Coordinates of C-alpha atoms (C1' of nucleotides) in Angstrom, one line a residue:
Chain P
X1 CA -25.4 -17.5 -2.9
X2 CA -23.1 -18.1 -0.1
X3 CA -23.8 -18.2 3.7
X4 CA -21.7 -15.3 5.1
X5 CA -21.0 -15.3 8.7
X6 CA -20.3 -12.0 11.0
X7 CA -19.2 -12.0 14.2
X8 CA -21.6 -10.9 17.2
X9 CA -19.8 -8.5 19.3
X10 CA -23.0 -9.3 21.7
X11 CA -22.7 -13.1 21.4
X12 CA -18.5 -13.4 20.3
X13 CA -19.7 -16.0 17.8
X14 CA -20.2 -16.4 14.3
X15 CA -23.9 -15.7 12.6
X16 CA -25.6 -16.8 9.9
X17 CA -27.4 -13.9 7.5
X18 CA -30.2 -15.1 6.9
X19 CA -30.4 -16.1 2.6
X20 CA -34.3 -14.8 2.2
X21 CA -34.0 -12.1 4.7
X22 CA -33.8 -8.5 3.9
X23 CA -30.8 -7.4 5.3
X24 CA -30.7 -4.4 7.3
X25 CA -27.9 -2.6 7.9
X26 CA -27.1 0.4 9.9
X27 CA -23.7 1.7 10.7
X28 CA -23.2 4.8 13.1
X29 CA -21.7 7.7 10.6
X30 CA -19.7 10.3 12.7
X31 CA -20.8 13.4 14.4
X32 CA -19.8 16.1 12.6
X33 CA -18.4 18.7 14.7
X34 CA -15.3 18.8 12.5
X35 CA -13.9 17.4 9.4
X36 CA -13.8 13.4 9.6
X37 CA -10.2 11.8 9.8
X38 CA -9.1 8.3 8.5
X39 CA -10.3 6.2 11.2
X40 CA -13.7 7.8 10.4
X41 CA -13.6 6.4 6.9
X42 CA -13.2 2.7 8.0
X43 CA -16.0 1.8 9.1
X44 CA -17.6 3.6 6.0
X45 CA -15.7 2.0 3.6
X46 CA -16.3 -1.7 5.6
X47 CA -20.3 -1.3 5.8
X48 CA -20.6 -0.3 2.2
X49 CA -18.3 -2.9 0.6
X50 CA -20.4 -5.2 3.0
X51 CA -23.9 -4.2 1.5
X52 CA -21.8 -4.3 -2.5
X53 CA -20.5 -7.9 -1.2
X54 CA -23.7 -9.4 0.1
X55 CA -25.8 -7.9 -3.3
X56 CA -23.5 -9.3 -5.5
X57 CA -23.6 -12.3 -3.7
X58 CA -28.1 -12.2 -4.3
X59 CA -29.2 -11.0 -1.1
X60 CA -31.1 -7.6 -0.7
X61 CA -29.3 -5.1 1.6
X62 CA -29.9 -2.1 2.5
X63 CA -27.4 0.4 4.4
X64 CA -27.8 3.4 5.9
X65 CA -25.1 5.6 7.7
X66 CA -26.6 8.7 9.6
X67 CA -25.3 12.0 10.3
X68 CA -25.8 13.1 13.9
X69 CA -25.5 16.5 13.1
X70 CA -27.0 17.8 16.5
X71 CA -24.6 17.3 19.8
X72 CA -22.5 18.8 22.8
X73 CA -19.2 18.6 20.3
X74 CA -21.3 20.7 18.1
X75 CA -22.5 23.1 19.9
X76 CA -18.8 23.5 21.4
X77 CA -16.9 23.7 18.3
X78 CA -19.6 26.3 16.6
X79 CA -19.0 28.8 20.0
X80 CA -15.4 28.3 19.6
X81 CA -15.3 29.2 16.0
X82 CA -17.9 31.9 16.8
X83 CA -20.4 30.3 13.9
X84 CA -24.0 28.9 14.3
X85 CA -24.0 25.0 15.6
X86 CA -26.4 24.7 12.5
X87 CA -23.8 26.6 10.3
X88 CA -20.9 24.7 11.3
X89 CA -23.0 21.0 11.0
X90 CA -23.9 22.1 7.5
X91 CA -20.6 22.8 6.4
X92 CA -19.1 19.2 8.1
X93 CA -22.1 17.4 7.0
X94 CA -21.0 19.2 3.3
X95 CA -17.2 17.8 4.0
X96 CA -18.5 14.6 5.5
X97 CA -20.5 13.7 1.7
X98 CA -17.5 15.4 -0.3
X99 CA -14.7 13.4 1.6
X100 CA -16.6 10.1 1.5
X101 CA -17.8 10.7 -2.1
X102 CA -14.1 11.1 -2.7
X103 CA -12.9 7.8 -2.0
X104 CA -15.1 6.3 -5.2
X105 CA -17.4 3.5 -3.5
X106 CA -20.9 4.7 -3.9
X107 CA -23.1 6.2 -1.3
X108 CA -25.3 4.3 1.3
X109 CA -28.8 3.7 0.0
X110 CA -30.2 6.5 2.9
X111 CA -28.0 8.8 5.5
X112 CA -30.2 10.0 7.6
X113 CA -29.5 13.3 9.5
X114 CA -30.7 13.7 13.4
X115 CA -32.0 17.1 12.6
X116 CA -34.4 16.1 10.6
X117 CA -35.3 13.3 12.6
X118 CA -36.3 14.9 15.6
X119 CA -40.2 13.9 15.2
X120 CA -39.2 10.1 15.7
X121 CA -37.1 11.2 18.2
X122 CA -39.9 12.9 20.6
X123 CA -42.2 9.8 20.1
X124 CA -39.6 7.2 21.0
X125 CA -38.7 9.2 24.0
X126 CA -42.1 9.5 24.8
X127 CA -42.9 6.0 24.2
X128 CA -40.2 5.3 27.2
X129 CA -41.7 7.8 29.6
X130 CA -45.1 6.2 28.6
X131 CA -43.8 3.0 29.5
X132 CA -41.9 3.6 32.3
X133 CA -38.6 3.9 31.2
X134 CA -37.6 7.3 31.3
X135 CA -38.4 10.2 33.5
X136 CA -38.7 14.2 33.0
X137 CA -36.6 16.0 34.9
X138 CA -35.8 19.8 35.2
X139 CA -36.2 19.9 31.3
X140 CA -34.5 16.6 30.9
X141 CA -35.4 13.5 29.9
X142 CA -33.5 10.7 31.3
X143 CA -33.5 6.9 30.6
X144 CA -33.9 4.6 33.6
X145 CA -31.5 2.3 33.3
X146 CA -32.8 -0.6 36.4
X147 CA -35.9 -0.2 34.6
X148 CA -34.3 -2.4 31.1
X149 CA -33.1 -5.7 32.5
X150 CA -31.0 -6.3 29.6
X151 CA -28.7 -3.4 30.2
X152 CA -24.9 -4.0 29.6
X153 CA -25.4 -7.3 27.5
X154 CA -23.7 -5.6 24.5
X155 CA -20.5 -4.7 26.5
X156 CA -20.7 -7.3 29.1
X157 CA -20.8 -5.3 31.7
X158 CA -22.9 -6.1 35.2
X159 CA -24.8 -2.8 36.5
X160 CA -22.3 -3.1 39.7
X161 CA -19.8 -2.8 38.4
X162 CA -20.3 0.6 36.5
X163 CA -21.7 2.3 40.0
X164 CA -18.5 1.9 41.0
X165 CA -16.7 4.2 38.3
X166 CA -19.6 6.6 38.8
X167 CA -18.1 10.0 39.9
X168 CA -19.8 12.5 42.1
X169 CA -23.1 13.5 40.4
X170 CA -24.5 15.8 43.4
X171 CA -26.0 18.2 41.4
X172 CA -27.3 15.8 38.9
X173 CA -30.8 15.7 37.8
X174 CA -30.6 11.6 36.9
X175 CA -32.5 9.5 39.4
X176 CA -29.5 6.9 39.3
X177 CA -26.4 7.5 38.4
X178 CA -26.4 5.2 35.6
X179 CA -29.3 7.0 33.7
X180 CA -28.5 8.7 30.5
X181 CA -30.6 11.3 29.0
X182 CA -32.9 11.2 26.2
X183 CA -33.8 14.7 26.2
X184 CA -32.1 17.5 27.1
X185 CA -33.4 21.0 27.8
X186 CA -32.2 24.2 25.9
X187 CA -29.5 26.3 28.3
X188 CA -28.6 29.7 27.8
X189 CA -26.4 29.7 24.6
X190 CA -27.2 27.1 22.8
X191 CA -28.7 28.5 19.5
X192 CA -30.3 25.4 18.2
X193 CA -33.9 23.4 20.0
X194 CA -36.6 22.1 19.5
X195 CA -40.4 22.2 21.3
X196 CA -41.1 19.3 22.9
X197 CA -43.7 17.6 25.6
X198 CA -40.7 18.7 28.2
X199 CA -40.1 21.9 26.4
X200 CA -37.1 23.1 24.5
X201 CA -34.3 20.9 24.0
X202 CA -32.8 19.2 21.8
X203 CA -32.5 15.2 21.9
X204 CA -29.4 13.4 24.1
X205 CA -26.7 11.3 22.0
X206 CA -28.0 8.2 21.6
X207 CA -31.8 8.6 20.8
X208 CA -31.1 10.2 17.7
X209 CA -29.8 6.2 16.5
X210 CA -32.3 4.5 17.5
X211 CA -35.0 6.8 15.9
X212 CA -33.5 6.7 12.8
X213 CA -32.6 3.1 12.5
X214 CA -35.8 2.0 12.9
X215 CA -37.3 4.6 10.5
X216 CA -34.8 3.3 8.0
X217 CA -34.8 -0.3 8.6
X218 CA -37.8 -1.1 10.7
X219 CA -37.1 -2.9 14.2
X220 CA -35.5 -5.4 14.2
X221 CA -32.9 -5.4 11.6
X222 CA -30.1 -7.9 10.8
X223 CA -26.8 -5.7 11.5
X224 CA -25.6 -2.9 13.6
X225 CA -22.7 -1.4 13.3
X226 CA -20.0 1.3 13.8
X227 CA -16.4 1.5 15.8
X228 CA -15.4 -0.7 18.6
X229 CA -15.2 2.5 20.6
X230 CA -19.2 3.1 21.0
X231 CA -19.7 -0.3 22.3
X232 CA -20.3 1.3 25.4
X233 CA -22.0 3.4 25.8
X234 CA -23.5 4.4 23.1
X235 CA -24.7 0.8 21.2
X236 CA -25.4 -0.1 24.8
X237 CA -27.8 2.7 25.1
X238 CA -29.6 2.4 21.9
X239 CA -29.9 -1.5 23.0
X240 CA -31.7 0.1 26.3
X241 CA -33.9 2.4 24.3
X242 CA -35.0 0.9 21.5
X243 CA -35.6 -2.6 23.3
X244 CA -37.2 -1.1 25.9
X245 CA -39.5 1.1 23.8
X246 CA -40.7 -1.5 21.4
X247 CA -40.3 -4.8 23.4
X248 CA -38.3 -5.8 20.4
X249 CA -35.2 -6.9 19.5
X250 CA -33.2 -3.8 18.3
X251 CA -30.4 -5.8 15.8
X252 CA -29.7 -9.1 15.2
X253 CA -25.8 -9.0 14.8
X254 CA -23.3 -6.2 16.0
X255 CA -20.6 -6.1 13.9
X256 CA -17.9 -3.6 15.0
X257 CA -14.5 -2.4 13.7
X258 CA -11.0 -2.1 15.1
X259 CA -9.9 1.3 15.7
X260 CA -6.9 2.7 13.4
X261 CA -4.1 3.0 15.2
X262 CA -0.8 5.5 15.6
X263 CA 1.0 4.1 18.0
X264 CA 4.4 5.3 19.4
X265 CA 5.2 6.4 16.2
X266 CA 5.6 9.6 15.7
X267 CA 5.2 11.5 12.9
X268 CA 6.7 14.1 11.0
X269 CA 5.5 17.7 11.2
X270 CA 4.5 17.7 7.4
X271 CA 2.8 14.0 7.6
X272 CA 1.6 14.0 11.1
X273 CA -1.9 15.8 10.1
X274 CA -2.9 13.7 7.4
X275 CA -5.1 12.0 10.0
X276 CA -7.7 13.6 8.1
X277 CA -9.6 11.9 5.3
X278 CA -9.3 14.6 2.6
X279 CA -5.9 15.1 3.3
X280 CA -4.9 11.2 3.2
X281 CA -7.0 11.5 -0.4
X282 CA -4.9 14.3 -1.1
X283 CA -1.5 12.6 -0.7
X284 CA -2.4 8.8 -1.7
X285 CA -5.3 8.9 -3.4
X286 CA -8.7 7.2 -3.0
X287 CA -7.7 3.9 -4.4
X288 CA -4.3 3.4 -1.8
X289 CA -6.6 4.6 1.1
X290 CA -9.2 2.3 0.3
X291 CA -6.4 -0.8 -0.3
X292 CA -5.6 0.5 3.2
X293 CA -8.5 0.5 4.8
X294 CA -8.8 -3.0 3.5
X295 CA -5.5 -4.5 4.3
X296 CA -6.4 -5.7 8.0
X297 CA -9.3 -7.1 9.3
X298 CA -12.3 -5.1 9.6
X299 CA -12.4 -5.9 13.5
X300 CA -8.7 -5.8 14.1
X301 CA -6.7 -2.6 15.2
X302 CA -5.0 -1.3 11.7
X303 CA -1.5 0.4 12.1
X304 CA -1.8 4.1 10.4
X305 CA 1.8 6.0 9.1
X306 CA 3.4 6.3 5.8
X307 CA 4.4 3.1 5.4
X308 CA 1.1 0.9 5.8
X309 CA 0.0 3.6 3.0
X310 CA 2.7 3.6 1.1
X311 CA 3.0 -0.1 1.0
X312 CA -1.1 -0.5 -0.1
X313 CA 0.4 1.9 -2.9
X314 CA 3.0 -0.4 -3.7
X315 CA 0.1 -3.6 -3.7
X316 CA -2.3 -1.6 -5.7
X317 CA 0.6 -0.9 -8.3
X318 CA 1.5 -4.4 -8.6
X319 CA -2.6 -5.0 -9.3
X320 CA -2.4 -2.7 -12.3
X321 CA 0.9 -4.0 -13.5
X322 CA -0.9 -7.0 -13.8
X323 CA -4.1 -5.9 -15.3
X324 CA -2.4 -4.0 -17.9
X325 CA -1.0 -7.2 -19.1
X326 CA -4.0 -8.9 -18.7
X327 CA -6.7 -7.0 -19.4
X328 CA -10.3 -7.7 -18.3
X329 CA -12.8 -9.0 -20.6
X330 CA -16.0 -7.7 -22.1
X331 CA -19.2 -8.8 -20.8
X332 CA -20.1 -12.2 -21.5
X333 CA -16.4 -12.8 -23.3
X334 CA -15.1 -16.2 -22.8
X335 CA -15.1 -18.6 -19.6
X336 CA -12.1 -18.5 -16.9
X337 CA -10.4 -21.1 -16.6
X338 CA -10.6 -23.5 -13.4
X339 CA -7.9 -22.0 -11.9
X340 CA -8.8 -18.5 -12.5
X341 CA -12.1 -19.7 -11.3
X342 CA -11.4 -21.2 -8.0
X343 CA -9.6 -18.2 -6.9
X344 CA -12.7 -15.7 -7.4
X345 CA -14.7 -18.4 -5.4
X346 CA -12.1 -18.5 -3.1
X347 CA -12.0 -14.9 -2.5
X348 CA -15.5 -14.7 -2.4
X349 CA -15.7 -17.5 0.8
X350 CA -13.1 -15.5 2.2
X351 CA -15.4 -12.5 2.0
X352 CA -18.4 -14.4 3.2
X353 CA -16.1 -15.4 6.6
X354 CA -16.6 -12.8 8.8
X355 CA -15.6 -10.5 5.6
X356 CA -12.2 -11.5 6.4
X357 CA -10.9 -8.6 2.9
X358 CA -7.0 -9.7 4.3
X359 CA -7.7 -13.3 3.2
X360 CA -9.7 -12.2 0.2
X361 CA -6.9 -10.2 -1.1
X362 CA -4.1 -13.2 -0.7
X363 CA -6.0 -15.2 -3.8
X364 CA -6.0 -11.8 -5.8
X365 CA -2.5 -11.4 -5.0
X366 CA -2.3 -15.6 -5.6
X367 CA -3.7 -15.5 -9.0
X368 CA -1.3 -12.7 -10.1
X369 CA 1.6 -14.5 -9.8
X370 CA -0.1 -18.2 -10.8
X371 CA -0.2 -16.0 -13.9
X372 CA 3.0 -14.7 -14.2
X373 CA 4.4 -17.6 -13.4
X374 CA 2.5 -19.6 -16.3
X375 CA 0.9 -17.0 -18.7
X376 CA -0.2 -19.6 -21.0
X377 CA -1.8 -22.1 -18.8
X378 CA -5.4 -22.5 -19.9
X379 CA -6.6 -23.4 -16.5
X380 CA -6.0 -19.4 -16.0
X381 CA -7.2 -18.1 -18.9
X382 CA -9.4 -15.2 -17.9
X383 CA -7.5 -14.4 -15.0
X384 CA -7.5 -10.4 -15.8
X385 CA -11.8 -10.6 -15.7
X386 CA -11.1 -12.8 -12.6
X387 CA -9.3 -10.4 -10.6
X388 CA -11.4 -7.7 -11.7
X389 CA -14.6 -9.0 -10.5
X390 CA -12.1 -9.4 -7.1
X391 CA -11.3 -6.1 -7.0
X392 CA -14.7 -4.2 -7.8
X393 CA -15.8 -6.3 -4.4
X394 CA -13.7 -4.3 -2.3
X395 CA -13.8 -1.3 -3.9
X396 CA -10.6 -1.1 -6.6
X397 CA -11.9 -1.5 -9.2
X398 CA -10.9 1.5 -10.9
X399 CA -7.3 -0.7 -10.4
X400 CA -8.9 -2.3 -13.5
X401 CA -10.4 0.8 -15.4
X402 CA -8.9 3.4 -14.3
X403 CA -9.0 4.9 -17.5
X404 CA -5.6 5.7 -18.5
X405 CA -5.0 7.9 -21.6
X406 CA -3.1 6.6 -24.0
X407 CA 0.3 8.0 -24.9
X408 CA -0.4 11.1 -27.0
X409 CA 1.2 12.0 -30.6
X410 CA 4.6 13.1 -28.8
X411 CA 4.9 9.9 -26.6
X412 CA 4.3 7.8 -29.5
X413 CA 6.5 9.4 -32.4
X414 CA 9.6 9.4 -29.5
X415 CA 9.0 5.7 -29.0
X416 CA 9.4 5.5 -32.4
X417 CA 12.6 7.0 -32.3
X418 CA 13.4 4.5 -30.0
X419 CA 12.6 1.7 -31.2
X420 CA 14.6 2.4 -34.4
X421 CA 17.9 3.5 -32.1
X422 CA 17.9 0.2 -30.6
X423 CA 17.3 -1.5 -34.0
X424 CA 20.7 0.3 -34.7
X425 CA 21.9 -0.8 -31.2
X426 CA 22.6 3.1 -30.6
X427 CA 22.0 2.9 -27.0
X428 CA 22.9 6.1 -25.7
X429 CA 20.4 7.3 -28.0
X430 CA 17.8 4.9 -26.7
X431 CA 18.5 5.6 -23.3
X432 CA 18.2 9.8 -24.2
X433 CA 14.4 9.6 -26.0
X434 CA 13.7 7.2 -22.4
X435 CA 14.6 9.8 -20.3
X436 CA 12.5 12.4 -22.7
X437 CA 9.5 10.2 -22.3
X438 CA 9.9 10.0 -18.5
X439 CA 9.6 13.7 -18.5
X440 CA 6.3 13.4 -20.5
X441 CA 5.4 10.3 -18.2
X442 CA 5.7 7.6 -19.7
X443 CA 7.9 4.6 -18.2
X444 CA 9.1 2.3 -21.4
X445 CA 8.6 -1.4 -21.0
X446 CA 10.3 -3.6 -23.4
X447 CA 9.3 -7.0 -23.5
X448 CA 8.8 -9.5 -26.6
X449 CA 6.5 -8.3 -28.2
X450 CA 8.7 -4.8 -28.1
X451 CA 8.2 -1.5 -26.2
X452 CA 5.3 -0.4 -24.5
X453 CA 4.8 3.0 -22.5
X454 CA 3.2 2.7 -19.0
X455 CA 2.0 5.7 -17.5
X456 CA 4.6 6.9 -14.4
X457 CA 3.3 6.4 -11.4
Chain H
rG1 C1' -9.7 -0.5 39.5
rG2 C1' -13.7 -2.7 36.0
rC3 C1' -15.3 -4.7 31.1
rG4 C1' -13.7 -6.1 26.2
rC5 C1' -9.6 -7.0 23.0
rC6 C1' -4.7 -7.4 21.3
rU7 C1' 1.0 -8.9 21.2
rU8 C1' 3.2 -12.8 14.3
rG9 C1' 9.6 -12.1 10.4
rG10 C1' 12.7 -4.9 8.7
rC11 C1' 7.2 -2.9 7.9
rG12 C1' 1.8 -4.0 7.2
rG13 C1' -1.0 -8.1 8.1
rA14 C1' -3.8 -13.3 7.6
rG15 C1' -4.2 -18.1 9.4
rU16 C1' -3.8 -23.2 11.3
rG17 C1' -2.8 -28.3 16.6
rG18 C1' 2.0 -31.2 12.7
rC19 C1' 2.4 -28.7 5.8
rU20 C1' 5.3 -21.4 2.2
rA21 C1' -0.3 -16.8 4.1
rC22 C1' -0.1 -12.7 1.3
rG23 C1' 1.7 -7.7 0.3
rC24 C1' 5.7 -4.0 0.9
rA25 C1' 11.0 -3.3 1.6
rG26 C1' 16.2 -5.3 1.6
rC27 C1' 19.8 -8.8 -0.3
rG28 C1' 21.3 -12.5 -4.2
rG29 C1' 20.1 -14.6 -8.9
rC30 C1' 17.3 -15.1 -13.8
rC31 C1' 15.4 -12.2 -17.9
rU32 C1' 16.9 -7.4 -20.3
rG33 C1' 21.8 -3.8 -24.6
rC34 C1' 20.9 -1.2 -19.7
rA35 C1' 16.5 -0.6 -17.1
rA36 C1' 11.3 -1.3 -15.8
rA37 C1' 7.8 -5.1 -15.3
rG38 C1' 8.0 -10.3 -14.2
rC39 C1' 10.2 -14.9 -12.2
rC40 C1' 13.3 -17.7 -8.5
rG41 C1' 15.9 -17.7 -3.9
rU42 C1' 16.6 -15.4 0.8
rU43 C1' 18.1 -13.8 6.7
rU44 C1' 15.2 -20.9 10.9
rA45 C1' 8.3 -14.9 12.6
rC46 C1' 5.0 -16.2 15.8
rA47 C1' 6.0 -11.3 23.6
rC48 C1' 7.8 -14.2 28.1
rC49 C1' 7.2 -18.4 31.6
rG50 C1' 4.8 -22.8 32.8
rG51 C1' 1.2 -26.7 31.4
rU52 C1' -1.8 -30.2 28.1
rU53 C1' -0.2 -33.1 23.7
rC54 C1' 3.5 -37.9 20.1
rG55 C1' 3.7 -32.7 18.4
rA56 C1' 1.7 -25.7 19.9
rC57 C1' 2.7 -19.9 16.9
rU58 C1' -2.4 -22.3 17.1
rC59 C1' -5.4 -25.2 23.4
rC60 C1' -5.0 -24.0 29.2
rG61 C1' -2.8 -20.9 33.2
rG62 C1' 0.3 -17.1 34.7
rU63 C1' 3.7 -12.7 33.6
rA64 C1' 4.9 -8.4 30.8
rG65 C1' 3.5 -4.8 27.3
rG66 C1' -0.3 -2.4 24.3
rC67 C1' -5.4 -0.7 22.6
rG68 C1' -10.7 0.7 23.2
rC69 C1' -14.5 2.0 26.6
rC70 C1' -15.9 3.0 31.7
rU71 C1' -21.6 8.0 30.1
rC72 C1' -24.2 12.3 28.3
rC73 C1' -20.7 18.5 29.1
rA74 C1' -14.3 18.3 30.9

RNA sequence: GGCGCCUUGGCGGAGUGGCUACGCAGCGGCCUGCAAAGCCGUUUACACCGGUUCGACUCCGGUAGGCGCCUCCA
């Protein structure tokens, strides 16, 4: 069991998990007001190769991603399509579980939807007006924001500061202008609420995560996390809410992610909207967008276009190149080599540093050519089950099984025909039955041990 | 304007006070009947300006540029 270390966003250093602890881990899953894009994947595909990572490694884990399937965008979107909010969140929650499902890493042990978590909800919120915390208003429910003395330690950012930003609110019904609300009543419509102590309403946008963390996880937990872009304010709220409520800790470590970025480049009409998950899935497949979504560090800004795709294609077809040379072992079959050996250790440290899957991949990518370069050095032997076990950490390991057919009756009577062409050194011949197999999609390979057929990619 | 963060070779992207990251692409070579796969080599990469240091891409300061957020209905 190795210590693994995660950076604090709160703290900006490096923390321990604890080796006996459970660990707890929630990630904030998007709203779905629309179908998710790429950048929505990341931080799914991070937190649940985490929670694979830190099992495999003997600790107990448990993940859960919500749903906020209740919210302003909603209720927006729904008018604008001329559907129910409840409709519309049904069918994006439905895309949300299809697209994710899609990219082949498992689910998260709970996913949580706000909706149905609207009982916590009213007791937390009532809880803070018990307590002093929050305030009814005209419906509303607002958080007082002087009344939690800890406000803007997430963010680092001094109460002044954010007065200063503060627009005019003249026809607010906050106390401060730095309140945020808990609770807000039903208006004219809105087709979706809920009775509460203030009436009908439906809950603000940051409640909804810290009711359903701490049904899932129990307060406190070990990690929090989501994008670097709800630092403020909504991790900063939940902070307020929860710590405020309960007098307790919320989460022990916020761990965030890097936003994926465009940049100036710009995109062509036909590749410019596959920003969205399904459609990236569509074009690469899951096992380039996850080797994507893994290339960079987790916290770190990752460049999106064709080429950081195409180029994780390129990595992932080097992988399988490899494995299909050097196949993976049964269960219990043979013991690597030192070699082969240190570099799955290696690549596990790397993982257990800040989950650094960047530095992780350079030993994979290591240990391939170590082999290639010395296929018959014993101090590699088991190299293929090495770099398996590598890759099922991060999610590839289908690199490994992806459960090719084998060449059918055609393909393997025309590599016959081959083979005995070149045995008669008729090379145009040779080169003709290639080219007939290409179209049937097979790529020949001949090495010393004579042809093979690898499926085209 | 505020808070946080970033700036590495054609592209993506790690990392370290002094030693090749890695991957992709290009070019040259080896291997091959030719290819593919693989191997080797490869255009002196660390935004700019100062400083600290025997030595900085790696620490400090400044400059320029970029990114996220700055609230709950624009």
């Amino acid at each position: 069991m190795r210590e693994v270390r995660i950076r604090d966003t709160m703290s900006g250093e490096l923390l321990t998990l604890g080796t006996d602890e459970e660990i707890g881990i929630y990630a904030c899953g998007p709203t779905v007001y629309s179908r998710i894009h790429i950048g929505n994947a990341r931080p799914f595909v991070i937190f649940s190769l985490l929670a694979r990572f830190l099992r495999s490694e003997g600790y107990g884990a448990k993940l859960a991603i919500n749903v906020t399937d209740v919210n302003d965008k909603i209720y927006t979107a729904a008018a604008g399509r001329g559907v129910s909010s409840t409709e519309l969140a049904a069918e994006m929650t439905a895309a949300y579980f299809e697209d994710t499902g899609r990219l082949g890493i498992g689910r998260p042990d709970s996913e949580p939807l706000a909706t149905e978590t609207i009982g916590p909800i009213i007791d937390l919120i009532a809880t803070l007006v018990e307590e002093g915390h929050a305030y009814e208003s005209g419906g509303d429910v607002y958080f007082a924001v002087r009344s939690f003395d800890g406000y803007g330690k997430l963010s680092h950012r001094p109460t002044e500061e954010m007065e200063q930003g503060e627009g005019d609110d003249a026809g607010s019904l906050k106390r401060d202008p730095l309140d945020f609300a808990l609770w807000k009543a039903k208006k004219d419509g809105e087709d979706l609420s809920w009775e509460s102590p203030w009436g009908p309403g439906r809950p603000g946008w940051h409640i909804e995560c810290s009711a359903m963390a701490e049904a899932e996880l129990g307060q406190p937990f070990t990690i929090h996390g989501g994008g670097s872009d709800l630092v403020f304010p909504h991790h900063e709220n939940e902070i307020a809410q929860s710590e405020a409520a309960r007098g307790e800790q919320l989460a022990r470590i916020w761990m965030h992610n890097g936003m994926i970025e465009t940049g100036s480049e710009k995109m062509s009409k036909s590749v410019g909207n596959i920003f969205q998950l399904s459609e990236a899935l569509d074009a690469y497949g899951a096992e380039t967008v996850v080797a994507y979504l893994i290339s960079g560090h987790y916290r770190q800004p990752l460049a999106f276009g064709e080429g950081p795709l195409e180029q994780a294609a390129a990595g992932n077809e080097r992988l399988r190149n490899f494995l299909r040379e050097n196949p993976p072992a049964g269960a219990g079959e043979g013991v690597p080599g030192d070699e082969a050996a240190a570099a799955g250790s290696r690549f596990r440290d790397a993982l257990a540093d800040d989950f650094n899957t960047p530095r992780a991949m350079r030993e994979a990518f290591d240990l391939v050519r170590a082999v290639n370069q010395r296929p018959d050095d014993p101090a590699l032997a088991g190299a293929g089950t090495v770099l398996a076990g590598m890759l099922e950490l991060v999610g590839l390991e289908s690199l490994a099984t992806g459960g090719e057919e084998g060449p059918g009756d055609e393909a393997l009577e025309l590599l016959e025909a081959r083979n005995a062409a070149r045995a008669d050194k008729d090379w145009a011949r040779a080169d003709e039955i290639r080219d007939s197999l290409a179209e049937l999609g097979w790529e020949v390979r001949d090495g010393a041990e004579g042809a093979r057929l690898v499926p085209r990619s």
